mmCIF file of C-alpha atoms and ligand atoms in Angstrom:
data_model
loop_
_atom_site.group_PDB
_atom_site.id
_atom_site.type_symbol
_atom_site.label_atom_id
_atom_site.label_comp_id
_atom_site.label_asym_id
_atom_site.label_seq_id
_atom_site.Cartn_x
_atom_site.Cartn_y
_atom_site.Cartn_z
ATOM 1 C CA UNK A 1355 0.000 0.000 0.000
ATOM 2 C CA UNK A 1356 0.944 3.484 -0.913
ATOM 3 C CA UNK A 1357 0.373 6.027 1.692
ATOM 4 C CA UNK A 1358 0.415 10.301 0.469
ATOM 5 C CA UNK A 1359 -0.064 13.029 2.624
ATOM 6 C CA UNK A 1360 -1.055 16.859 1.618
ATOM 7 C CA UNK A 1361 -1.936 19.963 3.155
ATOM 8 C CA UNK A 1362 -4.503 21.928 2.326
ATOM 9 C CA UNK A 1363 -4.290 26.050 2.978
ATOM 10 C CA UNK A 1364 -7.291 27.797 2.797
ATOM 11 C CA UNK A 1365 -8.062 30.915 0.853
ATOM 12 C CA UNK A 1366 -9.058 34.550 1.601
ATOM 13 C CA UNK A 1367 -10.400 36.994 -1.120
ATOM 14 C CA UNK A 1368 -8.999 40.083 -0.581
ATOM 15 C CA UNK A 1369 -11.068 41.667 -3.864
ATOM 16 C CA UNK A 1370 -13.371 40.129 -5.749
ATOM 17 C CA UNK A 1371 -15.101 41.437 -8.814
ATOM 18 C CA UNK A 1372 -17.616 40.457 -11.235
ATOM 19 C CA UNK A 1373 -16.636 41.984 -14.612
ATOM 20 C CA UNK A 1374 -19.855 39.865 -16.725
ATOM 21 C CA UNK A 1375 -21.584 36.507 -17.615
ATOM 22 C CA UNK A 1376 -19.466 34.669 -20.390
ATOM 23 C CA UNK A 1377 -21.036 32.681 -23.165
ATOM 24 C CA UNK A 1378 -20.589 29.475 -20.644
ATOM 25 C CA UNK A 1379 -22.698 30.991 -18.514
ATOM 26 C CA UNK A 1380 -20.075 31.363 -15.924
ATOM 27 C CA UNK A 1381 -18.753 34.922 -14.803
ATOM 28 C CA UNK A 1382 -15.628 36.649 -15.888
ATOM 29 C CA UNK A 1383 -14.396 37.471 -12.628
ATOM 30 C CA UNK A 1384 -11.005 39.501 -11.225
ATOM 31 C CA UNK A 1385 -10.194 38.456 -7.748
ATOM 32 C CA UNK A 1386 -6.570 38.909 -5.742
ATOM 33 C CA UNK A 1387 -6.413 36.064 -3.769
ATOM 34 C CA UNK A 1388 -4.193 34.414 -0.576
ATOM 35 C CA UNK A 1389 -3.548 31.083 0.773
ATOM 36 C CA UNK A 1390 -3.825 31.136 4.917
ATOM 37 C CA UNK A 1391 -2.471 28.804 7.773
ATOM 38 C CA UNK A 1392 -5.725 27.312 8.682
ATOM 39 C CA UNK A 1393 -5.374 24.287 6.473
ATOM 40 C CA UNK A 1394 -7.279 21.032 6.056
ATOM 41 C CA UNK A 1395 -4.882 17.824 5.993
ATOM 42 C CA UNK A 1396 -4.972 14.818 3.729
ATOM 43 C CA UNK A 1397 -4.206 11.602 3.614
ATOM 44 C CA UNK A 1398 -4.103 9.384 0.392
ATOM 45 C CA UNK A 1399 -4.040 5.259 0.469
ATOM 46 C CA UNK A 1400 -3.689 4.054 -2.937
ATOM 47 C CA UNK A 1401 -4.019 0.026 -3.924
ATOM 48 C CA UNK A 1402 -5.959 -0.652 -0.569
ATOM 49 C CA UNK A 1403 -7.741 -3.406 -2.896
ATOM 50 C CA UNK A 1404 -10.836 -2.423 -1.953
ATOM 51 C CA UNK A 1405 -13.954 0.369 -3.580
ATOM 52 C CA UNK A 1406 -13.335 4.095 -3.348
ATOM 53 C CA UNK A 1407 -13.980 5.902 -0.274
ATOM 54 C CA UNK A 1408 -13.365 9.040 1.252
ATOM 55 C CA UNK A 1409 -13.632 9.654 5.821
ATOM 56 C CA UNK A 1410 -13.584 13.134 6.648
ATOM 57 C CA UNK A 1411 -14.002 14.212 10.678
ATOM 58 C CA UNK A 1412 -16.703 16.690 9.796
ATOM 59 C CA UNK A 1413 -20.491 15.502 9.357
ATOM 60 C CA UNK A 1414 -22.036 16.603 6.155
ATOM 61 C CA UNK A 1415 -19.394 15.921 4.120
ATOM 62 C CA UNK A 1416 -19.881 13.628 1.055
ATOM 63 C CA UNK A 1417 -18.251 10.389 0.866
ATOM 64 C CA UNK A 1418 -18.629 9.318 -2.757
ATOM 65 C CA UNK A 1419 -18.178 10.862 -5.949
ATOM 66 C CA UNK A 1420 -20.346 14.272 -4.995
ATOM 67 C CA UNK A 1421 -17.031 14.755 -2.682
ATOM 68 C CA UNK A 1422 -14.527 17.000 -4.656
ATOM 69 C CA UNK A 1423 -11.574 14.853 -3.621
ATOM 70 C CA UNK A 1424 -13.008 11.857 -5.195
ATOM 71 C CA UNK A 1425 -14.039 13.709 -8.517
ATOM 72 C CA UNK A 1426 -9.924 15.186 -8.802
ATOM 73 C CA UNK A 1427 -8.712 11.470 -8.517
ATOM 74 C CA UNK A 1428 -11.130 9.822 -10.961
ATOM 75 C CA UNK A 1429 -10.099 12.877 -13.188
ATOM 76 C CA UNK A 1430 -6.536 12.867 -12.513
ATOM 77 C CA UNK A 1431 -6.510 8.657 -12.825
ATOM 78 C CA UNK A 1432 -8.699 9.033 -16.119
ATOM 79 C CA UNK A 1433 -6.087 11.579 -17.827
ATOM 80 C CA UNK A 1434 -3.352 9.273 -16.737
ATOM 81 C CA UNK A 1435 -4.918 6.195 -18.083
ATOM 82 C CA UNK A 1436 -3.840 4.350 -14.703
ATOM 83 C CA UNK A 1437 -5.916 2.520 -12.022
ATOM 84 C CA UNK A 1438 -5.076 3.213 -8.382
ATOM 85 C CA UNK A 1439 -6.285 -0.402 -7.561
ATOM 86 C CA UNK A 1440 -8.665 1.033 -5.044
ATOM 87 C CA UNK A 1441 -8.297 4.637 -2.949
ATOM 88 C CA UNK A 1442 -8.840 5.622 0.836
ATOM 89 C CA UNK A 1443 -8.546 9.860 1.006
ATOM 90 C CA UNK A 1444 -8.478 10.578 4.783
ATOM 91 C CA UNK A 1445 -9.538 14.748 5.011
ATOM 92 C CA UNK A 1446 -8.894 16.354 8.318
ATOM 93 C CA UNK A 1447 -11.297 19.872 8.152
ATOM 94 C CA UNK A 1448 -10.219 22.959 10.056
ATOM 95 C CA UNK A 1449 -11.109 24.925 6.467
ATOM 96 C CA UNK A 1450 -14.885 26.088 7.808
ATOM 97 C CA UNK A 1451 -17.450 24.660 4.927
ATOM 98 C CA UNK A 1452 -19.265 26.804 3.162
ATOM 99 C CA UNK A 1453 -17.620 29.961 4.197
ATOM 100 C CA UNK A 1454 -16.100 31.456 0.909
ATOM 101 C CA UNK A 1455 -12.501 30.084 1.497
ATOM 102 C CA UNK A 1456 -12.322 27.471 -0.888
ATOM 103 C CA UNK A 1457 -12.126 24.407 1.160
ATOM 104 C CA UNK A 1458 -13.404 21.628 -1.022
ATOM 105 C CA UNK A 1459 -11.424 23.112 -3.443
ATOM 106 C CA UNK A 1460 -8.485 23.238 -1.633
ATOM 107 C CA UNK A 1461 -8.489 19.797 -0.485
ATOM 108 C CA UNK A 1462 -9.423 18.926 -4.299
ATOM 109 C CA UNK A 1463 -6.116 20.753 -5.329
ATOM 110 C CA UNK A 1464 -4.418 18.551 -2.539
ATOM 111 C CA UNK A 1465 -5.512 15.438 -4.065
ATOM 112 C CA UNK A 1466 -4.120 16.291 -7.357
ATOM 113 C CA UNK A 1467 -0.959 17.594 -6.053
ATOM 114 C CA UNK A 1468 0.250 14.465 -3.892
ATOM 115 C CA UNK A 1469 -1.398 12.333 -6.763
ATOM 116 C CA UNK A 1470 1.542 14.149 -9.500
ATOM 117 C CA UNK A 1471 3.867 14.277 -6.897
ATOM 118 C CA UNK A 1472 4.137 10.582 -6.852
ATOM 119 C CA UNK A 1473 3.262 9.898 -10.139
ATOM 120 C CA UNK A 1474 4.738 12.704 -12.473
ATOM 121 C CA UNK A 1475 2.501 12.921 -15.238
ATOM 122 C CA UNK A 1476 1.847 16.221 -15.660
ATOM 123 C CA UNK A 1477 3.136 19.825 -15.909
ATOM 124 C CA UNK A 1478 1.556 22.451 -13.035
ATOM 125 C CA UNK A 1479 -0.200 23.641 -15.926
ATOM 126 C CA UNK A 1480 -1.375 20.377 -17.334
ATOM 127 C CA UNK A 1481 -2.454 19.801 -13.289
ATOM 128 C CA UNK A 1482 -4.020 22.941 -13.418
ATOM 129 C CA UNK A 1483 -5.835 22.423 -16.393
ATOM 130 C CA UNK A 1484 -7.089 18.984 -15.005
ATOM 131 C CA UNK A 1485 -7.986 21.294 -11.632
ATOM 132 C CA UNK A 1486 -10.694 23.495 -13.654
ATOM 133 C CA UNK A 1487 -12.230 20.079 -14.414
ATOM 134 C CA UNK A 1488 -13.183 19.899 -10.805
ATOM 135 C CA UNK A 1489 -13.827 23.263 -10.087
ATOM 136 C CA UNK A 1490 -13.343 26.807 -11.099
ATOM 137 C CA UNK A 1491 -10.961 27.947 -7.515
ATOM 138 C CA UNK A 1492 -9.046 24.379 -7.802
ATOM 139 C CA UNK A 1493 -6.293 25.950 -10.334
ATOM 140 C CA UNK A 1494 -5.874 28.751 -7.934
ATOM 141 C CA UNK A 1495 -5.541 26.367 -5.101
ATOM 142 C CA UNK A 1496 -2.721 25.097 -7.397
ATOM 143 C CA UNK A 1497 -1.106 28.604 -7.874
ATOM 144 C CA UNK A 1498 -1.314 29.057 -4.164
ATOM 145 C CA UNK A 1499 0.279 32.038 -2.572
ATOM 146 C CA UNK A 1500 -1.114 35.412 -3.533
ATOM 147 C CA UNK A 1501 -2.223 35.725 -6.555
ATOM 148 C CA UNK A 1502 -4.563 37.873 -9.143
ATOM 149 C CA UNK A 1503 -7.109 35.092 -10.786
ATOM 150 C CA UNK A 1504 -8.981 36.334 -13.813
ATOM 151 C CA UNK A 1505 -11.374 34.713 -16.159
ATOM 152 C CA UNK A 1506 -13.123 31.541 -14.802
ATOM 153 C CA UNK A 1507 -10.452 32.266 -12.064
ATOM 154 C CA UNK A 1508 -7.984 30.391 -13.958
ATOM 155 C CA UNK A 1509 -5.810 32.844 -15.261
ATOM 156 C CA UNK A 1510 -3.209 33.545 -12.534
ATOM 157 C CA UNK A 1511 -0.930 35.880 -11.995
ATOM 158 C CA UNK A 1512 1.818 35.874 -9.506
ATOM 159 C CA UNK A 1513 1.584 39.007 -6.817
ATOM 160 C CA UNK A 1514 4.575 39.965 -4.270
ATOM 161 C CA UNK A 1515 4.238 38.712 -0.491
ATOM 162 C CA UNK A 1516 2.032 40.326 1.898
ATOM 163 C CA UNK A 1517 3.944 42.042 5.129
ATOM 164 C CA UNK A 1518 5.597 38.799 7.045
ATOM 165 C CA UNK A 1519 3.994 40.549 10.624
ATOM 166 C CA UNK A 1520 0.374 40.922 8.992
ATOM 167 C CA UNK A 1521 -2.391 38.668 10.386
ATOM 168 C CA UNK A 1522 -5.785 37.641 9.493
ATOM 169 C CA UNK A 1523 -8.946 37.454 11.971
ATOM 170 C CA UNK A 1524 -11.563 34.808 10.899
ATOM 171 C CA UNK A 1525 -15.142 34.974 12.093
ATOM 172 C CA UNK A 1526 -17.647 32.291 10.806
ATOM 173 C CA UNK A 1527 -21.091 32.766 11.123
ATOM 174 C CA UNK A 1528 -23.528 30.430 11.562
ATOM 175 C CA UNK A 1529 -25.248 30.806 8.104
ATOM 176 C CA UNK A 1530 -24.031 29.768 4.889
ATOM 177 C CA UNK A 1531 -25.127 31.136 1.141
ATOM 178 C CA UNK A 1532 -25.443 29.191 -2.069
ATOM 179 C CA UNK A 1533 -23.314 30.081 -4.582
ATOM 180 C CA UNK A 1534 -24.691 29.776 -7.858
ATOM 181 C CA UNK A 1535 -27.781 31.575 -6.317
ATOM 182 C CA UNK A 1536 -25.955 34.505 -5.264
ATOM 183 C CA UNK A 1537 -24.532 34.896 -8.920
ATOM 184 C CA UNK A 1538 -28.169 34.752 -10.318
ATOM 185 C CA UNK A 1539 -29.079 37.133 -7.580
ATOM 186 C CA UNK A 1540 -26.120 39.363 -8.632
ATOM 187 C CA UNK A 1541 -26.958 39.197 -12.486
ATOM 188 C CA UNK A 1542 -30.145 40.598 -11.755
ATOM 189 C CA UNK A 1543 -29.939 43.456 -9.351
ATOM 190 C CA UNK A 1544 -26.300 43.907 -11.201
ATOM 191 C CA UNK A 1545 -22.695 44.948 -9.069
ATOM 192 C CA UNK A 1546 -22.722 48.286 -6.312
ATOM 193 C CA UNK A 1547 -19.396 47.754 -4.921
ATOM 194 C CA UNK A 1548 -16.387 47.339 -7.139
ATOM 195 C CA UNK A 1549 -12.809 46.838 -6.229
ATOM 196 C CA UNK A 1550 -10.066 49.155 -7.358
ATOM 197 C CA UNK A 1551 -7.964 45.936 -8.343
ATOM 198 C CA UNK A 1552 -5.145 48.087 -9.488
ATOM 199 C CA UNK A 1553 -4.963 49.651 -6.495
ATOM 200 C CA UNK A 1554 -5.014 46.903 -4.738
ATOM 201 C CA UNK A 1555 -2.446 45.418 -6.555
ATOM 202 C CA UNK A 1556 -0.108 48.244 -6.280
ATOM 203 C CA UNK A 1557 -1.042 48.560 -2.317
ATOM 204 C CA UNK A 1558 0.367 44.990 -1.976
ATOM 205 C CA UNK A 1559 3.808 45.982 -3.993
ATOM 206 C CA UNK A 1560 3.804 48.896 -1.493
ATOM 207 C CA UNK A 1561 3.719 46.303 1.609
ATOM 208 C CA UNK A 1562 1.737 48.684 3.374
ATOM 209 C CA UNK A 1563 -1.257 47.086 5.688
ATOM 210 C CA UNK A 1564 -3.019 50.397 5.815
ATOM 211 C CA UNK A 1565 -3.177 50.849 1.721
ATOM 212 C CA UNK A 1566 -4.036 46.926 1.416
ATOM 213 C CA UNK A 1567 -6.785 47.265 4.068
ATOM 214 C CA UNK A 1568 -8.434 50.429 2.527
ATOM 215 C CA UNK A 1569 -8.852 48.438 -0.706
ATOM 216 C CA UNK A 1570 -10.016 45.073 0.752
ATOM 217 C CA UNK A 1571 -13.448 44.654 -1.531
ATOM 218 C CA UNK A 1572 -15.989 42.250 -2.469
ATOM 219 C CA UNK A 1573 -18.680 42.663 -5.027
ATOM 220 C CA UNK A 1574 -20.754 40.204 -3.122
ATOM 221 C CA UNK A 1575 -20.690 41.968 0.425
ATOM 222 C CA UNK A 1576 -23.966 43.876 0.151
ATOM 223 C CA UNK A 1577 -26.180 41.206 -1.304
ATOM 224 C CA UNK A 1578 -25.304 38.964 1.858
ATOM 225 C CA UNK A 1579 -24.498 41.814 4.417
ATOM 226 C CA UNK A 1580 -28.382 42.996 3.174
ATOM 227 C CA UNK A 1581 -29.452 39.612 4.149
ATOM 228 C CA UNK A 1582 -27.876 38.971 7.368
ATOM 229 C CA UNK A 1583 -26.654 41.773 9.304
ATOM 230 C CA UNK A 1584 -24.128 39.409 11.066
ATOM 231 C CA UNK A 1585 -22.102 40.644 8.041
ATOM 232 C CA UNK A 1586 -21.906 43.884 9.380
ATOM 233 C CA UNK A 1587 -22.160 43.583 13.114
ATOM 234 C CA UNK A 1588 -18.487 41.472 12.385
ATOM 235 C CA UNK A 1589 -16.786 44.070 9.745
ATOM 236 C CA UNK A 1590 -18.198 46.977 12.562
ATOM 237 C CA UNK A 1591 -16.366 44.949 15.682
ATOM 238 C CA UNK A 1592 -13.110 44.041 13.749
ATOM 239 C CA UNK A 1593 -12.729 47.444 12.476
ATOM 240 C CA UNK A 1594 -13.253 48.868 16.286
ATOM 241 C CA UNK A 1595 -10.783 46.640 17.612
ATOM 242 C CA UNK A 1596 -7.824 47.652 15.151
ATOM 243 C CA UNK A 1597 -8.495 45.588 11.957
ATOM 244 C CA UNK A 1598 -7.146 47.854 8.557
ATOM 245 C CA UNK A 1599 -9.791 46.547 6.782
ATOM 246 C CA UNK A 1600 -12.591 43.519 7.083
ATOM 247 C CA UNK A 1601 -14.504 42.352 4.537
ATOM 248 C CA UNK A 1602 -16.742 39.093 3.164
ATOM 249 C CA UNK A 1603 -14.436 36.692 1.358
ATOM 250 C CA UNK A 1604 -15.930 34.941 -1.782
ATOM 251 C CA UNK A 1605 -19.516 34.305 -1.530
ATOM 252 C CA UNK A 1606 -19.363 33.866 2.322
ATOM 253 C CA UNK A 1607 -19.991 33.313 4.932
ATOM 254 C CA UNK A 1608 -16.834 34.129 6.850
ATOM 255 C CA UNK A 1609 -15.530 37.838 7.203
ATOM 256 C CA UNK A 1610 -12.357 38.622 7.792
ATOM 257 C CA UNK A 1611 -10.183 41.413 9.339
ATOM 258 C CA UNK A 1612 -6.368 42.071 8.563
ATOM 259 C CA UNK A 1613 -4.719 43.050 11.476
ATOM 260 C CA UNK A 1614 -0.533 44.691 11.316
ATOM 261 C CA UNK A 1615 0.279 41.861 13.866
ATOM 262 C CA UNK A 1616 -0.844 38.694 15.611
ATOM 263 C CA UNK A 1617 -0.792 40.546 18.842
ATOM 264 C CA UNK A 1618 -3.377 43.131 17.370
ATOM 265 C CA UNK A 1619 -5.066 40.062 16.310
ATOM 266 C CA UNK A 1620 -5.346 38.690 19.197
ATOM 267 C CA UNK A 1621 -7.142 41.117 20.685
ATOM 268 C CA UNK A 1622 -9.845 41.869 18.236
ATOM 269 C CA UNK A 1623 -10.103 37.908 18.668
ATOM 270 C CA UNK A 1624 -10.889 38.074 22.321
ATOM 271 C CA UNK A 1625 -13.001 40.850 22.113
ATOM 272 C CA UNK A 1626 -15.538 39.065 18.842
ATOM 273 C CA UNK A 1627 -15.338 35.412 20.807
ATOM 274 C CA UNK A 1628 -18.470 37.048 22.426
ATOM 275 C CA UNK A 1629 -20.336 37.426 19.769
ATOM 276 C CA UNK A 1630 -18.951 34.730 16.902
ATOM 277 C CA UNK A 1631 -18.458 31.632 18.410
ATOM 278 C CA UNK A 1632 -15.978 30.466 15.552
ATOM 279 C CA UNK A 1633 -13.000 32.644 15.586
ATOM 280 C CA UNK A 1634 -9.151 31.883 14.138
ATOM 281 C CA UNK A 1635 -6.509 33.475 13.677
ATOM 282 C CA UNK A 1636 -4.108 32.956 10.949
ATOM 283 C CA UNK A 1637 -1.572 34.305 8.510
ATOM 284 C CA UNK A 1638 -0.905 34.630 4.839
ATOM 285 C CA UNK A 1639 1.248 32.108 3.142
ATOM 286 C CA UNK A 1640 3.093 32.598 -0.124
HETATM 287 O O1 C5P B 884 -16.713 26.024 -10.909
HETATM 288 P P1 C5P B 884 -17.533 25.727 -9.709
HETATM 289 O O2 C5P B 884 -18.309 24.437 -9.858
HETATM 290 O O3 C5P B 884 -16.783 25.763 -8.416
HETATM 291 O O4 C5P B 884 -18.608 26.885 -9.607
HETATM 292 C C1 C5P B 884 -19.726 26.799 -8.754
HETATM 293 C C2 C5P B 884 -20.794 27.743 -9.255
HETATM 294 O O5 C5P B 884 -20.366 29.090 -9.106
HETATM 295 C C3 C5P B 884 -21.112 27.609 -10.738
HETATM 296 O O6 C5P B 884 -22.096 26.642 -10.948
HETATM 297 C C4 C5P B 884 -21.579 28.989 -11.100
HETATM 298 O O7 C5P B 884 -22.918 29.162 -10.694
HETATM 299 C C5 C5P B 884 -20.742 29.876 -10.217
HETATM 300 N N1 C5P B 884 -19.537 30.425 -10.872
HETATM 301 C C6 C5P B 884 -19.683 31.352 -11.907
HETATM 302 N N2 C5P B 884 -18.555 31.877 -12.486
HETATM 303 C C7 C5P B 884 -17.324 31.542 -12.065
HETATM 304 C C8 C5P B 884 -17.167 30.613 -11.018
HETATM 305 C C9 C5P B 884 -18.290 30.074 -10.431
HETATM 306 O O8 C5P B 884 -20.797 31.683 -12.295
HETATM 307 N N3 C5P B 884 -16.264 32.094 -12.646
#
């Protein structure tokens, strides 16, 4: 038996913008994105000799082939034309579910990436092309690091570091938003809040936390933040307690705050454990 292991990073959008609906019906979108500490772990068993199956130590989580893990290997094992003589993936969640930091994603990208690690088929972008099979954040997940993902989100371009000292406040909320109903929603009452992506870009060249807070954006933040006022009420309290900037990242539901240091971190955390019961802290990785 062959035994992998992966990590998983989650992700934090630090602008997201809808630019259109292509003639896939997906959305042209510009986002700058970063990979985070808080990380889901992996573990890969290949020729166990026995069916598919995928254990994960969070509830709700599908086992079969609805489980993104499960569709990267059949995808990654069709395109190599090889049979893994039966598969055990072993996820470890920490990533919150449905909270806008691309989790199954993630742990999708992890399955590919121990899977051509071992085996060597393909190039990272062969991988990554095999990643937008699965799903439209999984070549990102790739990429890793920060990033500026355009198109489908595929198109990636490599940013500079963020500040080594700068650290990120997470605050889940209990509810969680569909998707592909939010970008219906958004096609019909059409984008208010756009991101300066230029400016954000040239804010994180600078390496200054102030300039990269002030243009933290997210074209989805009022549609949700309309809907539940948890939105706010978080943004509001991470702001008070020192946070540059704290916005909605991806379609929700967790908000986040950047913070110049894990000690101002820390107290914003304290002070929002009364009123968000899932809190963590973490930092960018690159
Ligand atoms: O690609 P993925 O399956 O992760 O996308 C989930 C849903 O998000 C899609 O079904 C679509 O509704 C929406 N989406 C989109 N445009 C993108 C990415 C996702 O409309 N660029």
């Amino acid at each position: 038996m062959i035994l992998l292991q992966e990590t998983a990073p989650g992700k934090l959008n630090l602008t997201l913008d809808i630019l259109g609906v292509r003639p896939d019906s997906y959305h042209e979108l510009e986002m700058v994105m970063v990979s985070v500490s808080l990380c889901d772990t992996l573990s890969l068993e290949l020729e166990t000799g026995e069916p598919w199956t995928v254990v994960c130590n969070v509830p709700g989580i599908p086992d079969g082939p609805d489980n993104l893990c499960w569709k990267a290997a059949q995808i990654y094992f069709d395109a190599a034309g090889t049979d893994p003589k039966g598969l055990r993936i072993q996820v470890e969640k920490r990533i919150p579910a449905q909270a806008g930091m691309a989790g199954g994603s993630s742990d999708a990208a992890a399955v590919l990436r121990a899977l051509n690690r071992h085996f060597g088929r393909f190039s990272d972008e062969a991988l990554r092309g095999l990643g937008l099979r699965v799903g439209s954040d999984v070549p990102y997940c790739l990429f890793g690091g920060v990033a500026l993902a355009k198109g489908r989100g595929e198109i990636l371009t490599r940013l500079p570091s963020l500040p080594d000292k700068l650290c990120f406040l997470l605050a889940k909320p209990s509810f969680s938003v569909s998707t592909p109903a939010l970008f219906r929603e958004i096609d019909a009452v059409g984008v208010s809040a756009r991101p300066d992506t230029t400016a954000m870009c040239r804010a994180i060249a600078s390496g200054d936390c102030g300039a990269i807070g002030g243009c933290l954006q997210n074209a989805f933040e009022p549609l949700v933040a309309a809907r539940y006022p948890a939105v706010e009420t978080l943004r509001q309290a991470m702001l008070a307690h020192g946070a540059r900037g704290a916005r909605l990242t991806g379609t929700g539901s967790v908000v986040f705050g950047l913070f110049d240091d894990s000690t101002a971190a820390q107290t914003a955390r304290d002070a929002l454990r009364g009123i968000c019961p899932t809190v963590h802290l973490c930092t960018a990785i690159s």
